[in-house]
Each structure stands twice: as structure tokens, then as C-alpha cells.
PDB file of C-alpha atoms in Angstrom:
ATOM      1  CA  MET A   1     299.958 173.078 281.596  1.00 91.00           C
ATOM      2  CA  LEU A   2     296.880 172.300 279.498  1.00 96.00           C
ATOM      3  CA  ARG A   3     293.654 173.762 280.903  1.00 97.00           C
ATOM      4  CA  ARG A   4     290.039 173.452 279.822  1.00 98.00           C
ATOM      5  CA  TYR A   5     287.933 176.611 279.974  1.00 98.00           C
ATOM      6  CA  THR A   6     284.158 177.045 279.917  1.00 97.00           C
ATOM      7  CA  LEU A   7     283.085 179.955 277.722  1.00 96.00           C
ATOM      8  CA  LEU A   8     280.555 181.737 279.914  1.00 95.00           C
ATOM      9  CA  ARG A   9     277.307 183.017 278.350  1.00 92.00           C
ATOM     10  CA  THR A  10     277.506 180.616 275.410  1.00 91.00           C
ATOM     11  CA  GLY A  11     275.457 177.578 274.537  1.00 85.00           C
ATOM     12  CA  GLY A  12     275.618 174.899 271.879  1.00 78.00           C
ATOM     13  CA  PRO A  13     272.732 173.043 270.236  1.00 81.00           C
ATOM     14  CA  ASP A  14     272.394 170.879 273.348  1.00 86.00           C
ATOM     15  CA  GLY A  15     272.390 173.935 275.633  1.00 85.00           C
ATOM     16  CA  ALA A  16     275.821 173.187 277.112  1.00 89.00           C
ATOM     17  CA  PRO A  17     278.306 176.081 277.185  1.00 92.00           C
ATOM     18  CA  GLY A  18     281.254 176.025 274.822  1.00 92.00           C
ATOM     19  CA  GLN A  19     284.651 174.849 276.011  1.00 94.00           C
ATOM     20  CA  TYR A  20     288.200 175.665 274.971  1.00 95.00           C
ATOM     21  CA  GLU A  21     291.503 173.944 275.756  1.00 97.00           C
ATOM     22  CA  THR A  22     294.810 175.798 275.788  1.00 97.00           C
ATOM     23  CA  THR A  23     298.163 176.162 277.492  1.00 97.00           C
ATOM     24  CA  ARG A  24     297.889 179.964 277.444  1.00 97.00           C
ATOM     25  CA  PRO A  25     297.949 181.694 280.850  1.00 96.00           C
ATOM     26  CA  ALA A  26     295.107 183.426 282.665  1.00 97.00           C
ATOM     27  CA  GLY A  27     294.652 186.986 281.420  1.00 97.00           C
ATOM     28  CA  THR A  28     294.977 185.963 277.760  1.00 98.00           C
ATOM     29  CA  VAL A  29     292.165 187.208 275.494  1.00 97.00           C
ATOM     30  CA  ILE A  30     290.922 184.709 272.910  1.00 97.00           C
ATOM     31  CA  THR A  31     288.508 185.058 269.995  1.00 95.00           C
ATOM     32  CA  ARG A  32     285.910 182.332 269.347  1.00 93.00           C
ATOM     33  CA  GLN A  33     283.050 182.147 266.854  1.00 89.00           C
ATOM     34  CA  VAL A  34     279.682 182.071 268.649  1.00 85.00           C
ATOM     35  CA  ASP A  35     276.514 181.991 266.536  1.00 82.00           C
ATOM     36  CA  GLY A  36     278.571 183.079 263.520  1.00 87.00           C
ATOM     37  CA  HIS A  37     280.042 186.143 265.230  1.00 88.00           C
ATOM     38  CA  PRO A  38     283.479 186.656 266.765  1.00 92.00           C
ATOM     39  CA  ARG A  39     283.336 186.895 270.567  1.00 93.00           C
ATOM     40  CA  TYR A  40     286.196 187.834 272.874  1.00 96.00           C
ATOM     41  CA  PHE A  41     286.871 185.997 276.135  1.00 97.00           C
ATOM     42  CA  GLU A  42     289.448 186.512 278.862  1.00 97.00           C
ATOM     43  CA  LEU A  43     290.881 183.341 280.379  1.00 98.00           C
ATOM     44  CA  THR A  44     290.761 183.375 284.190  1.00 97.00           C
ATOM     45  CA  ASP A  45     292.092 181.390 287.158  1.00 97.00           C
ATOM     46  CA  VAL A  46     288.540 180.958 288.497  1.00 97.00           C
ATOM     47  CA  PRO A  47     287.757 177.233 288.880  1.00 97.00           C
ATOM     48  CA  LEU A  48     284.222 176.031 288.170  1.00 97.00           C
ATOM     49  CA  ASP A  49     282.395 173.081 289.761  1.00 97.00           C
ATOM     50  CA  ASP A  50     282.978 170.874 286.706  1.00 96.00           C
ATOM     51  CA  GLY A  51     286.780 171.158 286.967  1.00 97.00           C
ATOM     52  CA  THR A  52     287.154 173.687 284.153  1.00 98.00           C
ATOM     53  CA  PHE A  53     288.138 177.333 284.483  1.00 98.00           C
ATOM     54  CA  ALA A  54     285.977 180.339 283.563  1.00 97.00           C
ATOM     55  CA  ALA A  55     286.498 182.266 280.334  1.00 97.00           C
ATOM     56  CA  GLU A  56     284.729 185.614 280.802  1.00 96.00           C
ATOM     57  CA  PRO A  57     283.079 187.259 277.788  1.00 96.00           C
ATOM     58  CA  LEU A  58     284.418 190.761 277.094  1.00 95.00           C
ATOM     59  CA  ASP A  59     281.704 191.833 274.681  1.00 78.00           C
ATOM     60  CA  HIS A  60     277.937 191.710 274.593  1.00 61.00           C
ATOM     61  CA  LEU A  61     275.816 190.930 271.543  1.00 49.00           C
TER      62      LEU A  61
END
């Protein structure tokens, strides 16, 4: 099942957080480029108000 995740503690040029679509299950760790640096996020089963699921950052810059 395809899910859309919101990458928590990120923001694009318009201030909106980044999003990521995948069929991978909750608990999977993904790597995304944020401000030119690799960031690690864990996909969760936590639904957000906008219909996406939370992707929790695992590192802090």
C-alpha cells in the first residue's frame, strides 16, 4: 500500500515540511537530503491531521 509521509523537522523554501511516498512498512529507516546533508528518518504508523503519516528524524543537525 502506497503511503505519504511528512518528514518532521524539515522545511522547504515555502516553509512546508518535506514529504515522501513509499510502499515500505513502518519501522523502515530512510535517508533524505535536507539542506544538502543526509538525514535519517524512521517511518511510523502515526497519522497526522493532513492524512499523511509521520517520519521521525533520527539525527539532529
